[in-house]
Amino acid sequence: RKEVEQDPGPFNVPEGATVAFNCTYSNSASQSFFWYRQDCRKEPKLLMSVYSSGNEDGRFTAQLNRASQYISLLIRDSKLSDSATYLCVVTRGYSTLTFGKGTMLLVSP
Amino acid sequence: EPEVTQTPSHQVTQMGQEVILRCVPISNHLYFYWYRQILGQKVEFLVSFYNNEISEKSEIFDDQFSVERPDGSNFTLKIRSTKLEDSAMYFCASSGGGPDPDTQYFGPGTRLTVL
């Protein structure tokens, strides 16, 4: 089983749509969880950390379900600039990041 | 805003040659990392470095790889004898400072092409 699994997409959505990405992880010892965003041929950039209580940052909402080892990201009111690959990432404290392969999002006018 | 920098942005080399990829982590960070991403694949961990020694490494990080922090600012990745399959984007990252010590910040990467 892959350590971090994501649907590769692409998800094609119109501007203004709401889109949700899911991710599962296999290592129950994972302690920290993140969503990173990666534009084509660029470095991963932190979008948001993910907490068990759920957290929201503007149009973005992330949720963590430790029992199911499941992480989600919801994007509301999609913008053209949201087009990117969204990387689900888990780690064990000050340690290595384990990346999923990413889910590609394409937002069209 | 502080950022991780990497040089060169693109390195082309012949198979069997040695390359050194350079990184300047964020100045108050304590943990340093190298990752690589082969085109079309996921980002993979290579090595982490703390307190002037390797703290963790992956099975990718074999004897042909080494890391060094030669001074107070640079962090380097050396590949001794490059292979075709070493062609990838190499990202440096750092963490461990400020209000979000768990967050790793990535540099823009060095694209290594081995011919």
PDB file of N, CA, C and O in Angstrom, chain B residues 31-82:
ATOM      1  N   TYR B  31      16.999  22.652  10.799  1.00  0.00           N
ATOM      2  CA  TYR B  31      16.898  21.368  10.117  1.00  0.00           C
ATOM      3  C   TYR B  31      16.942  21.621   8.604  1.00  0.00           C
ATOM      4  O   TYR B  31      16.280  22.533   8.105  1.00  0.00           O
ATOM      5  N   PHE B  32      17.688  20.785   7.922  1.00  0.00           N
ATOM      6  CA  PHE B  32      17.868  20.980   6.494  1.00  0.00           C
ATOM      7  C   PHE B  32      17.620  19.645   5.783  1.00  0.00           C
ATOM      8  O   PHE B  32      17.911  18.583   6.331  1.00  0.00           O
ATOM      9  N   TYR B  33      17.093  19.752   4.569  1.00  0.00           N
ATOM     10  CA  TYR B  33      16.653  18.569   3.856  1.00  0.00           C
ATOM     11  C   TYR B  33      16.988  18.684   2.378  1.00  0.00           C
ATOM     12  O   TYR B  33      17.047  19.785   1.829  1.00  0.00           O
ATOM     13  N   TRP B  34      17.128  17.529   1.759  1.00  0.00           N
ATOM     14  CA  TRP B  34      17.135  17.443   0.305  1.00  0.00           C
ATOM     15  C   TRP B  34      16.051  16.461  -0.118  1.00  0.00           C
ATOM     16  O   TRP B  34      15.908  15.368   0.472  1.00  0.00           O
ATOM     17  N   TYR B  35      15.318  16.875  -1.138  1.00  0.00           N
ATOM     18  CA  TYR B  35      14.315  16.041  -1.774  1.00  0.00           C
ATOM     19  C   TYR B  35      14.603  16.053  -3.266  1.00  0.00           C
ATOM     20  O   TYR B  35      15.261  16.955  -3.783  1.00  0.00           O
ATOM     21  N   ARG B  36      14.062  15.058  -3.958  1.00  0.00           N
ATOM     22  CA  ARG B  36      14.147  15.098  -5.411  1.00  0.00           C
ATOM     23  C   ARG B  36      12.795  14.743  -6.007  1.00  0.00           C
ATOM     24  O   ARG B  36      11.965  14.086  -5.383  1.00  0.00           O
ATOM     25  N   GLN B  37      12.604  15.202  -7.235  1.00  0.00           N
ATOM     26  CA  GLN B  37      11.374  14.876  -7.961  1.00  0.00           C
ATOM     27  C   GLN B  37      11.738  14.583  -9.399  1.00  0.00           C
ATOM     28  O   GLN B  37      12.113  15.485 -10.171  1.00  0.00           O
ATOM     29  N   ILE B  38      11.632  13.314  -9.754  1.00  0.00           N
ATOM     30  CA  ILE B  38      11.801  12.920 -11.147  1.00  0.00           C
ATOM     31  C   ILE B  38      10.570  13.385 -11.900  1.00  0.00           C
ATOM     32  O   ILE B  38       9.453  13.359 -11.364  1.00  0.00           O
ATOM     33  N   LEU B  39      10.767  13.808 -13.133  1.00  0.00           N
ATOM     34  CA  LEU B  39       9.683  14.379 -13.926  1.00  0.00           C
ATOM     35  C   LEU B  39       8.459  13.468 -13.952  1.00  0.00           C
ATOM     36  O   LEU B  39       8.564  12.289 -14.296  1.00  0.00           O
ATOM     37  N   GLY B  40       7.325  14.025 -13.546  1.00  0.00           N
ATOM     38  CA  GLY B  40       6.078  13.270 -13.571  1.00  0.00           C
ATOM     39  C   GLY B  40       5.848  12.383 -12.366  1.00  0.00           C
ATOM     40  O   GLY B  40       4.820  11.710 -12.282  1.00  0.00           O
ATOM     41  N   GLN B  41       6.788  12.411 -11.418  1.00  0.00           N
ATOM     42  CA  GLN B  41       6.654  11.562 -10.238  1.00  0.00           C
ATOM     43  C   GLN B  41       6.527  12.403  -8.971  1.00  0.00           C
ATOM     44  O   GLN B  41       6.555  13.627  -9.012  1.00  0.00           O
ATOM     45  N   LYS B  42       6.376  11.709  -7.856  1.00  0.00           N
ATOM     46  CA  LYS B  42       6.175  12.446  -6.612  1.00  0.00           C
ATOM     47  C   LYS B  42       7.501  12.947  -6.047  1.00  0.00           C
ATOM     48  O   LYS B  42       8.588  12.506  -6.430  1.00  0.00           O
ATOM     49  N   VAL B  43       7.395  13.896  -5.143  1.00  0.00           N
ATOM     50  CA  VAL B  43       8.562  14.388  -4.419  1.00  0.00           C
ATOM     51  C   VAL B  43       9.020  13.302  -3.443  1.00  0.00           C
ATOM     52  O   VAL B  43       8.217  12.746  -2.703  1.00  0.00           O
ATOM     53  N   GLU B  44      10.330  13.018  -3.462  1.00  0.00           N
ATOM     54  CA  GLU B  44      10.875  11.945  -2.618  1.00  0.00           C
ATOM     55  C   GLU B  44      11.951  12.495  -1.685  1.00  0.00           C
ATOM     56  O   GLU B  44      12.827  13.247  -2.107  1.00  0.00           O
ATOM     57  N   PHE B  45      11.912  12.058  -0.470  1.00  0.00           N
ATOM     58  CA  PHE B  45      12.908  12.452   0.526  1.00  0.00           C
ATOM     59  C   PHE B  45      14.255  11.794   0.243  1.00  0.00           C
ATOM     60  O   PHE B  45      14.314  10.604  -0.097  1.00  0.00           O
ATOM     61  N   LEU B  46      15.315  12.574   0.378  1.00  0.00           N
ATOM     62  CA  LEU B  46      16.666  12.018   0.271  1.00  0.00           C
ATOM     63  C   LEU B  46      17.340  11.946   1.646  1.00  0.00           C
ATOM     64  O   LEU B  46      17.780  10.887   2.088  1.00  0.00           O
ATOM     65  N   VAL B  47      17.438  13.123   2.310  1.00  0.00           N
ATOM     66  CA  VAL B  47      18.243  13.179   3.528  1.00  0.00           C
ATOM     67  C   VAL B  47      17.815  14.375   4.375  1.00  0.00           C
ATOM     68  O   VAL B  47      17.353  15.386   3.854  1.00  0.00           O
ATOM     69  N   SER B  48      17.958  14.211   5.694  1.00  0.00           N
ATOM     70  CA  SER B  48      17.776  15.339   6.608  1.00  0.00           C
ATOM     71  C   SER B  48      19.049  15.533   7.416  1.00  0.00           C
ATOM     72  O   SER B  48      19.815  14.581   7.635  1.00  0.00           O
ATOM     73  N   PHE B  49      19.265  16.742   7.884  1.00  0.00           N
ATOM     74  CA  PHE B  49      20.554  17.140   8.474  1.00  0.00           C
ATOM     75  C   PHE B  49      20.271  18.061   9.633  1.00  0.00           C
ATOM     76  O   PHE B  49      19.510  19.024   9.503  1.00  0.00           O
ATOM     77  N   TYR B  50      20.848  17.746  10.778  1.00  0.00           N
ATOM     78  CA  TYR B  50      20.639  18.554  11.976  1.00  0.00           C
ATOM     79  C   TYR B  50      21.886  18.498  12.817  1.00  0.00           C
ATOM     80  O   TYR B  50      22.498  17.429  12.969  1.00  0.00           O
ATOM     81  N   ASN B  51      22.286  19.626  13.363  1.00  0.00           N
ATOM     82  CA  ASN B  51      23.427  19.676  14.259  1.00  0.00           C
ATOM     83  C   ASN B  51      24.672  19.097  13.601  1.00  0.00           C
ATOM     84  O   ASN B  51      25.419  18.324  14.216  1.00  0.00           O
ATOM     85  N   ASN B  52      24.848  19.442  12.342  1.00  0.00           N
ATOM     86  CA  ASN B  52      26.037  19.057  11.566  1.00  0.00           C
ATOM     87  C   ASN B  52      26.180  17.570  11.311  1.00  0.00           C
ATOM     88  O   ASN B  52      27.300  17.079  11.083  1.00  0.00           O
ATOM     89  N   GLU B  53      25.073  16.858  11.344  1.00  0.00           N
ATOM     90  CA  GLU B  53      25.154  15.473  10.936  1.00  0.00           C
ATOM     91  C   GLU B  53      23.832  15.014  10.318  1.00  0.00           C
ATOM     92  O   GLU B  53      22.786  15.632  10.539  1.00  0.00           O
ATOM     93  N   ILE B  54      23.925  13.940   9.571  1.00  0.00           N
ATOM     94  CA  ILE B  54      22.732  13.369   8.949  1.00  0.00           C
ATOM     95  C   ILE B  54      21.858  12.777  10.046  1.00  0.00           C
ATOM     96  O   ILE B  54      22.333  11.993  10.884  1.00  0.00           O
ATOM     97  N   SER B  55      20.594  13.156  10.067  1.00  0.00           N
ATOM     98  CA  SER B  55      19.687  12.585  11.055  1.00  0.00           C
ATOM     99  C   SER B  55      18.837  11.464  10.471  1.00  0.00           C
ATOM    100  O   SER B  55      18.410  10.567  11.186  1.00  0.00           O
ATOM    101  N   GLU B  56      18.587  11.519   9.188  1.00  0.00           N
ATOM    102  CA  GLU B  56      17.820  10.472   8.543  1.00  0.00           C
ATOM    103  C   GLU B  56      18.145  10.479   7.051  1.00  0.00           C
ATOM    104  O   GLU B  56      18.441  11.533   6.485  1.00  0.00           O
ATOM    105  N   LYS B  57      18.116   9.306   6.443  1.00  0.00           N
ATOM    106  CA  LYS B  57      18.304   9.254   4.996  1.00  0.00           C
ATOM    107  C   LYS B  57      17.458   8.137   4.421  1.00  0.00           C
ATOM    108  O   LYS B  57      17.137   7.162   5.110  1.00  0.00           O
ATOM    109  N   SER B  58      17.101   8.278   3.161  1.00  0.00           N
ATOM    110  CA  SER B  58      16.292   7.262   2.501  1.00  0.00           C
ATOM    111  C   SER B  58      17.201   6.288   1.772  1.00  0.00           C
ATOM    112  O   SER B  58      18.420   6.498   1.646  1.00  0.00           O
ATOM    113  N   GLU B  59      16.587   5.234   1.255  1.00  0.00           N
ATOM    114  CA  GLU B  59      17.381   4.239   0.521  1.00  0.00           C
ATOM    115  C   GLU B  59      17.884   4.796  -0.807  1.00  0.00           C
ATOM    116  O   GLU B  59      18.796   4.243  -1.404  1.00  0.00           O
ATOM    117  N   ILE B  60      17.316   5.894  -1.255  1.00  0.00           N
ATOM    118  CA  ILE B  60      17.835   6.542  -2.468  1.00  0.00           C
ATOM    119  C   ILE B  60      19.224   7.122  -2.191  1.00  0.00           C
ATOM    120  O   ILE B  60      20.103   7.126  -3.049  1.00  0.00           O
ATOM    121  N   PHE B  61      19.420   7.611  -0.978  1.00  0.00           N
ATOM    122  CA  PHE B  61      20.652   8.312  -0.592  1.00  0.00           C
ATOM    123  C   PHE B  61      21.743   7.281  -0.348  1.00  0.00           C
ATOM    124  O   PHE B  61      22.050   6.938   0.807  1.00  0.00           O
ATOM    125  N   ASP B  62      22.342   6.773  -1.433  1.00  0.00           N
ATOM    126  CA  ASP B  62      23.377   5.751  -1.283  1.00  0.00           C
ATOM    127  C   ASP B  62      24.768   6.400  -1.245  1.00  0.00           C
ATOM    128  O   ASP B  62      24.875   7.622  -1.087  1.00  0.00           O
ATOM    129  N   ASP B  63      25.788   5.606  -1.407  1.00  0.00           N
ATOM    130  CA  ASP B  63      27.163   6.080  -1.207  1.00  0.00           C
ATOM    131  C   ASP B  63      27.594   7.136  -2.215  1.00  0.00           C
ATOM    132  O   ASP B  63      28.622   7.789  -2.011  1.00  0.00           O
ATOM    133  N   GLN B  64      26.884   7.287  -3.289  1.00  0.00           N
ATOM    134  CA  GLN B  64      27.287   8.303  -4.264  1.00  0.00           C
ATOM    135  C   GLN B  64      26.846   9.706  -3.832  1.00  0.00           C
ATOM    136  O   GLN B  64      27.257  10.700  -4.404  1.00  0.00           O
ATOM    137  N   PHE B  65      25.975   9.770  -2.825  1.00  0.00           N
ATOM    138  CA  PHE B  65      25.482  11.063  -2.338  1.00  0.00           C
ATOM    139  C   PHE B  65      26.193  11.445  -1.041  1.00  0.00           C
ATOM    140  O   PHE B  65      26.518  10.581  -0.214  1.00  0.00           O
ATOM    141  N   SER B  66      26.393  12.742  -0.875  1.00  0.00           N
ATOM    142  CA  SER B  66      26.862  13.241   0.427  1.00  0.00           C
ATOM    143  C   SER B  66      26.331  14.651   0.615  1.00  0.00           C
ATOM    144  O   SER B  66      25.986  15.343  -0.351  1.00  0.00           O
ATOM    145  N   VAL B  67      26.241  15.062   1.878  1.00  0.00           N
ATOM    146  CA  VAL B  67      25.804  16.409   2.192  1.00  0.00           C
ATOM    147  C   VAL B  67      26.811  17.048   3.128  1.00  0.00           C
ATOM    148  O   VAL B  67      27.530  16.356   3.864  1.00  0.00           O
ATOM    149  N   GLU B  68      26.812  18.371   3.090  1.00  0.00           N
ATOM    150  CA  GLU B  68      27.769  19.110   3.899  1.00  0.00           C
ATOM    151  C   GLU B  68      27.202  20.481   4.190  1.00  0.00           C
ATOM    152  O   GLU B  68      26.457  21.043   3.386  1.00  0.00           O
ATOM    153  N   ARG B  69      27.583  20.972   5.368  1.00  0.00           N
ATOM    154  CA  ARG B  69      27.285  22.366   5.686  1.00  0.00           C
ATOM    155  C   ARG B  69      28.657  23.017   5.917  1.00  0.00           C
ATOM    156  O   ARG B  69      29.154  23.060   7.031  1.00  0.00           O
ATOM    157  N   PRO B  70      29.271  23.492   4.846  1.00  0.00           N
ATOM    158  CA  PRO B  70      30.676  23.919   4.917  1.00  0.00           C
ATOM    159  C   PRO B  70      30.905  25.192   5.712  1.00  0.00           C
ATOM    160  O   PRO B  70      32.000  25.433   6.185  1.00  0.00           O
ATOM    161  N   ASP B  71      29.830  25.995   5.859  1.00  0.00           N
ATOM    162  CA  ASP B  71      29.954  27.225   6.642  1.00  0.00           C
ATOM    163  C   ASP B  71      28.611  27.485   7.298  1.00  0.00           C
ATOM    164  O   ASP B  71      27.740  26.626   7.297  1.00  0.00           O
ATOM    165  N   GLY B  72      28.423  28.673   7.832  1.00  0.00           N
ATOM    166  CA  GLY B  72      27.200  28.927   8.574  1.00  0.00           C
ATOM    167  C   GLY B  72      25.969  29.144   7.734  1.00  0.00           C
ATOM    168  O   GLY B  72      24.868  29.247   8.274  1.00  0.00           O
ATOM    169  N   SER B  73      26.128  29.180   6.405  1.00  0.00           N
ATOM    170  CA  SER B  73      24.960  29.507   5.603  1.00  0.00           C
ATOM    171  C   SER B  73      24.657  28.486   4.512  1.00  0.00           C
ATOM    172  O   SER B  73      23.506  28.270   4.186  1.00  0.00           O
ATOM    173  N   ASN B  74      25.658  27.836   3.948  1.00  0.00           N
ATOM    174  CA  ASN B  74      25.419  26.941   2.819  1.00  0.00           C
ATOM    175  C   ASN B  74      25.163  25.504   3.261  1.00  0.00           C
ATOM    176  O   ASN B  74      25.665  25.038   4.290  1.00  0.00           O
ATOM    177  N   PHE B  75      24.375  24.822   2.441  1.00  0.00           N
ATOM    178  CA  PHE B  75      24.088  23.400   2.639  1.00  0.00           C
ATOM    179  C   PHE B  75      24.180  22.776   1.254  1.00  0.00           C
ATOM    180  O   PHE B  75      23.465  23.194   0.342  1.00  0.00           O
ATOM    181  N   THR B  76      25.063  21.794   1.086  1.00  0.00           N
ATOM    182  CA  THR B  76      25.313  21.271  -0.256  1.00  0.00           C
ATOM    183  C   THR B  76      24.981  19.794  -0.364  1.00  0.00           C
ATOM    184  O   THR B  76      25.068  19.042   0.616  1.00  0.00           O
ATOM    185  N   LEU B  77      24.612  19.402  -1.575  1.00  0.00           N
ATOM    186  CA  LEU B  77      24.404  17.999  -1.928  1.00  0.00           C
ATOM    187  C   LEU B  77      25.390  17.664  -3.029  1.00  0.00           C
ATOM    188  O   LEU B  77      25.410  18.332  -4.062  1.00  0.00           O
ATOM    189  N   LYS B  78      26.222  16.660  -2.791  1.00  0.00           N
ATOM    190  CA  LYS B  78      27.180  16.230  -3.805  1.00  0.00           C
ATOM    191  C   LYS B  78      26.758  14.868  -4.334  1.00  0.00           C
ATOM    192  O   LYS B  78      26.422  13.961  -3.549  1.00  0.00           O
ATOM    193  N   ILE B  79      26.779  14.749  -5.647  1.00  0.00           N
ATOM    194  CA  ILE B  79      26.588  13.446  -6.285  1.00  0.00           C
ATOM    195  C   ILE B  79      27.904  13.120  -6.969  1.00  0.00           C
ATOM    196  O   ILE B  79      28.344  13.838  -7.879  1.00  0.00           O
ATOM    197  N   ARG B  80      28.545  12.038  -6.531  1.00  0.00           N
ATOM    198  CA  ARG B  80      29.938  11.766  -6.950  1.00  0.00           C
ATOM    199  C   ARG B  80      30.046  11.338  -8.394  1.00  0.00           C
ATOM    200  O   ARG B  80      30.894  11.803  -9.124  1.00  0.00           O
ATOM    201  N   SER B  81      29.245  10.432  -8.810  1.00  0.00           N
ATOM    202  CA  SER B  81      29.349   9.878 -10.156  1.00  0.00           C
ATOM    203  C   SER B  81      27.935   9.760 -10.696  1.00  0.00           C
ATOM    204  O   SER B  81      27.248   8.763 -10.457  1.00  0.00           O
ATOM    205  N   THR B  82      27.519  10.795 -11.407  1.00  0.00           N
ATOM    206  CA  THR B  82      26.116  10.876 -11.796  1.00  0.00           C
ATOM    207  C   THR B  82      25.723   9.781 -12.783  1.00  0.00           C
ATOM    208  O   THR B  82      26.523   9.361 -13.641  1.00  0.00           O
TER     209      THR B  82
END
